[in-house]
Short mmCIF file of C-alpha atoms in Angstrom, two decimals:
data_model
loop_
_atom_site.label_atom_id
_atom_site.label_comp_id
_atom_site.label_asym_id
_atom_site.label_seq_id
_atom_site.Cartn_x
_atom_site.Cartn_y
_atom_site.Cartn_z
CA UNK A 1 -111.97 66.42 74.29
CA UNK A 2 -111.56 62.70 72.95
CA UNK A 3 -108.26 61.70 71.61
CA UNK A 4 -109.18 59.89 68.18
CA UNK A 5 -107.54 56.62 67.94
CA UNK A 6 -106.52 56.98 64.56
CA UNK A 7 -103.78 59.32 65.29
CA UNK A 8 -100.27 58.00 65.17
CA UNK A 9 -99.45 57.10 68.79
CA UNK A 10 -96.63 60.04 69.18
CA UNK A 11 -99.52 62.65 68.28
CA UNK A 12 -102.18 60.73 70.45
CA UNK A 13 -99.76 60.69 73.54
CA UNK A 14 -99.18 64.36 73.21
CA UNK A 15 -102.27 65.27 72.83
CA UNK A 16 -103.18 63.20 75.86
CA UNK A 17 -100.35 64.85 77.78
CA UNK A 18 -101.77 68.22 76.42
CA UNK A 19 -105.40 67.34 78.12
CA UNK A 20 -103.48 66.24 81.47
CA UNK A 21 -101.82 69.64 81.45
CA UNK A 22 -104.84 71.58 80.69
CA UNK A 23 -106.96 70.03 83.62
CA UNK A 24 -103.81 70.45 86.11
CA UNK A 25 -103.96 74.24 85.25
CA UNK A 26 -107.21 74.79 85.45
CA UNK A 27 -107.14 72.87 88.60
CA UNK A 28 -104.22 74.69 89.80
CA UNK A 29 -105.85 78.10 89.22
CA UNK A 30 -109.13 76.86 91.17
CA UNK A 31 -106.78 76.26 93.93
CA UNK A 32 -104.95 79.43 93.84
CA UNK A 33 -108.13 81.39 93.85
CA UNK A 34 -109.53 79.18 96.64
CA UNK A 35 -106.13 79.81 98.82
CA UNK A 36 -105.99 83.80 98.31
CA UNK A 37 -109.89 84.02 99.55
CA UNK A 38 -109.06 82.08 102.40
CA UNK A 39 -109.68 83.93 105.70
CA UNK A 40 -107.84 80.98 107.75
CA UNK A 41 -104.03 80.49 107.64
CA UNK A 42 -104.41 76.65 108.02
CA UNK A 43 -106.46 76.77 104.76
CA UNK A 44 -103.97 78.98 102.84
CA UNK A 45 -101.38 76.99 104.39
CA UNK A 46 -102.66 74.19 102.96
CA UNK A 47 -103.56 74.99 99.31
CA UNK A 48 -100.66 77.33 98.53
CA UNK A 49 -97.96 74.76 98.54
CA UNK A 50 -99.60 72.72 95.78
CA UNK A 51 -99.76 75.58 93.96
CA UNK A 52 -96.11 76.59 94.32
CA UNK A 53 -95.22 73.16 94.02
CA UNK A 54 -96.72 73.35 90.23
CA UNK A 55 -94.30 77.18 89.94
CA UNK A 56 -91.51 74.93 90.58
CA UNK A 57 -92.10 73.03 87.06
CA UNK A 58 -93.54 75.99 85.80
CA UNK A 59 -92.12 79.39 86.94
CA UNK A 60 -94.64 81.29 84.41
CA UNK A 61 -97.39 80.45 87.01
CA UNK A 62 -95.68 82.82 89.64
CA UNK A 63 -97.75 85.47 87.33
CA UNK A 64 -101.30 84.60 88.45
CA UNK A 65 -100.00 84.58 92.05
CA UNK A 66 -98.36 88.31 91.95
CA UNK A 67 -101.71 89.47 90.14
CA UNK A 68 -103.93 88.11 92.86
CA UNK A 69 -101.65 88.87 95.88
CA UNK A 70 -103.19 92.51 95.98
CA UNK A 71 -106.61 91.26 96.63
CA UNK A 72 -105.99 87.96 98.56
CA UNK A 73 -107.22 88.05 102.22
CA UNK A 74 -105.00 89.04 104.89
CA UNK A 75 -104.21 85.03 106.09
CA UNK A 76 -103.61 84.28 102.52
CA UNK A 77 -100.96 87.03 102.32
CA UNK A 78 -99.26 86.13 105.38
CA UNK A 79 -98.82 82.59 104.12
CA UNK A 80 -97.70 83.70 100.55
CA UNK A 81 -95.09 85.95 102.14
CA UNK A 82 -94.08 82.85 104.38
CA UNK A 83 -93.57 80.57 101.57
CA UNK A 84 -92.60 82.15 98.54
CA UNK A 85 -88.54 82.79 99.31
CA UNK A 86 -88.30 79.52 99.53
CA UNK A 87 -89.44 79.01 96.56
CA UNK A 88 -87.82 81.82 95.13
CA UNK A 89 -84.12 80.50 96.19
CA UNK A 90 -84.62 77.41 93.99
CA UNK A 91 -86.31 78.80 90.74
CA UNK A 92 -84.33 79.89 87.96
CA UNK A 93 -83.37 83.31 88.39
CA UNK A 94 -84.25 84.48 84.53
CA UNK A 95 -87.84 82.81 84.68
CA UNK A 96 -88.49 84.36 87.91
CA UNK A 97 -87.09 87.74 86.64
CA UNK A 98 -89.43 87.35 83.25
CA UNK A 99 -92.28 86.86 85.57
CA UNK A 100 -91.39 89.91 87.58
CA UNK A 101 -90.81 92.14 85.13
CA UNK A 102 -94.12 91.42 83.78
CA UNK A 103 -96.03 91.93 86.97
CA UNK A 104 -93.70 95.32 87.29
CA UNK A 105 -94.79 96.74 83.81
CA UNK A 106 -98.29 95.33 84.07
CA UNK A 107 -98.23 93.50 81.10
CA UNK A 108 -101.06 91.26 79.84
CA UNK A 109 -101.66 88.55 82.43
CA UNK A 110 -100.52 90.31 84.98
CA UNK A 111 -101.91 92.91 87.42
CA UNK A 112 -102.29 96.67 86.42
CA UNK A 113 -98.86 98.41 86.41
CA UNK A 114 -97.77 99.04 90.11
CA UNK A 115 -98.36 102.62 91.49
CA UNK A 116 -96.68 102.13 94.70
CA UNK A 117 -94.74 99.97 96.56
CA UNK A 118 -96.60 96.26 96.80
CA UNK A 119 -95.16 93.92 99.36
CA UNK A 120 -95.08 90.61 97.18
CA UNK A 121 -92.86 91.96 94.14
CA UNK A 122 -90.57 93.76 96.70
CA UNK A 123 -90.47 90.84 98.78
CA UNK A 124 -89.31 88.90 95.45
CA UNK A 125 -86.73 91.71 94.98
CA UNK A 126 -84.91 91.20 98.47
CA UNK A 127 -84.90 87.33 97.74
CA UNK A 128 -83.13 87.64 94.52
CA UNK A 129 -80.98 90.24 95.64
CA UNK A 130 -79.80 88.38 98.63
CA UNK A 131 -79.76 84.96 96.44
CA UNK A 132 -77.14 86.90 94.13
CA UNK A 133 -74.91 88.35 96.76
CA UNK A 134 -74.88 84.80 98.58
CA UNK A 135 -73.29 83.13 95.31
CA UNK A 136 -71.11 86.29 94.67
CA UNK A 137 -73.20 87.02 92.07
CA UNK A 138 -75.31 89.64 90.48
CA UNK A 139 -78.84 90.14 89.25
CA UNK A 140 -80.20 89.44 85.79
CA UNK A 141 -79.59 92.68 83.80
CA UNK A 142 -83.02 92.85 82.42
CA UNK A 143 -84.34 92.59 86.24
CA UNK A 144 -81.75 96.16 86.91
CA UNK A 145 -82.98 97.44 83.71
CA UNK A 146 -86.60 96.48 84.77
CA UNK A 147 -86.13 98.02 88.19
CA UNK A 148 -84.32 101.25 86.75
CA UNK A 149 -87.17 101.69 84.28
CA UNK A 150 -89.95 101.58 87.38
CA UNK A 151 -88.12 103.92 89.39
CA UNK A 152 -88.10 106.44 86.71
CA UNK A 153 -91.84 106.08 85.68
CA UNK A 154 -92.94 105.78 89.56
CA UNK A 155 -90.42 108.70 90.43
CA UNK A 156 -90.63 109.57 94.37
CA UNK A 157 -93.08 106.35 94.96
CA UNK A 158 -90.72 103.93 93.14
CA UNK A 159 -87.78 104.50 95.43
CA UNK A 160 -88.52 101.06 97.40
CA UNK A 161 -87.90 99.02 94.63
CA UNK A 162 -84.72 100.09 94.09
CA UNK A 163 -83.44 99.68 97.27
CA UNK A 164 -82.77 95.78 97.00
CA UNK A 165 -80.85 96.48 93.82
CA UNK A 166 -78.59 99.06 95.09
CA UNK A 167 -75.47 96.67 95.47
CA UNK A 168 -75.82 95.94 91.67
CA UNK A 169 -76.16 99.48 90.29
CA UNK A 170 -73.00 101.19 88.59
CA UNK A 171 -72.15 104.58 89.59
CA UNK A 172 -74.38 106.27 86.79
CA UNK A 173 -77.70 104.32 87.62
CA UNK A 174 -76.99 104.86 91.47
CA UNK A 175 -77.23 108.72 90.92
CA UNK A 176 -80.13 108.16 88.79
CA UNK A 177 -82.33 106.87 91.73
CA UNK A 178 -81.05 108.65 94.10
CA UNK A 179 -83.82 111.48 93.96
CA UNK A 180 -86.29 108.83 94.56
CA UNK A 181 -84.59 107.08 97.28
CA UNK A 182 -84.09 110.25 99.28
CA UNK A 183 -88.17 110.53 99.08
CA UNK A 184 -88.75 107.55 100.84
CA UNK A 185 -89.64 107.40 104.42
CA UNK A 186 -88.19 105.31 106.90
CA UNK A 187 -90.40 102.40 106.17
CA UNK A 188 -89.87 101.78 103.09
CA UNK A 189 -86.19 100.87 103.45
CA UNK A 190 -87.59 97.93 105.38
CA UNK A 191 -88.67 94.48 104.06
CA UNK A 192 -91.89 93.44 105.94
#
């Protein structure tokens, strides 16, 4: 759209910034789609850093990455799993929590609710838990509550989501997830 020269300068500048942001977001979505479809790791490794850099400026863009991960090529999945932890270490934990919880619940603009352990949300939970442990802190209460709700909803299939947060659970929360943890097979306890 054309910006009218008759608008006050501040309004015109804001409109121009909005247009640039919309074009950048559109281009980023195209790059993410191409990166997730890449059959070669080299192509995915070339395309994904741009998108991840934009996620650094706008953490809400992580939602599209999480939503598209399960349908991505094997090469793209490997590249995302390699690059995502570095990004998550530098984003505000509350912003990552918000996006991750939307994904886990299957909210609009996220993929359908999770039915079993999905590797990318699990990786994100491990990174957030490790990050909180490294600074002697804790994970956001909203993340703990969201994961406990997911474990309750998924029953025996949800235990893997509780594993990274075990050090942060109180006694009653630990008892609540124990049945799901006992039903985990050995492979559900490790981070791939």
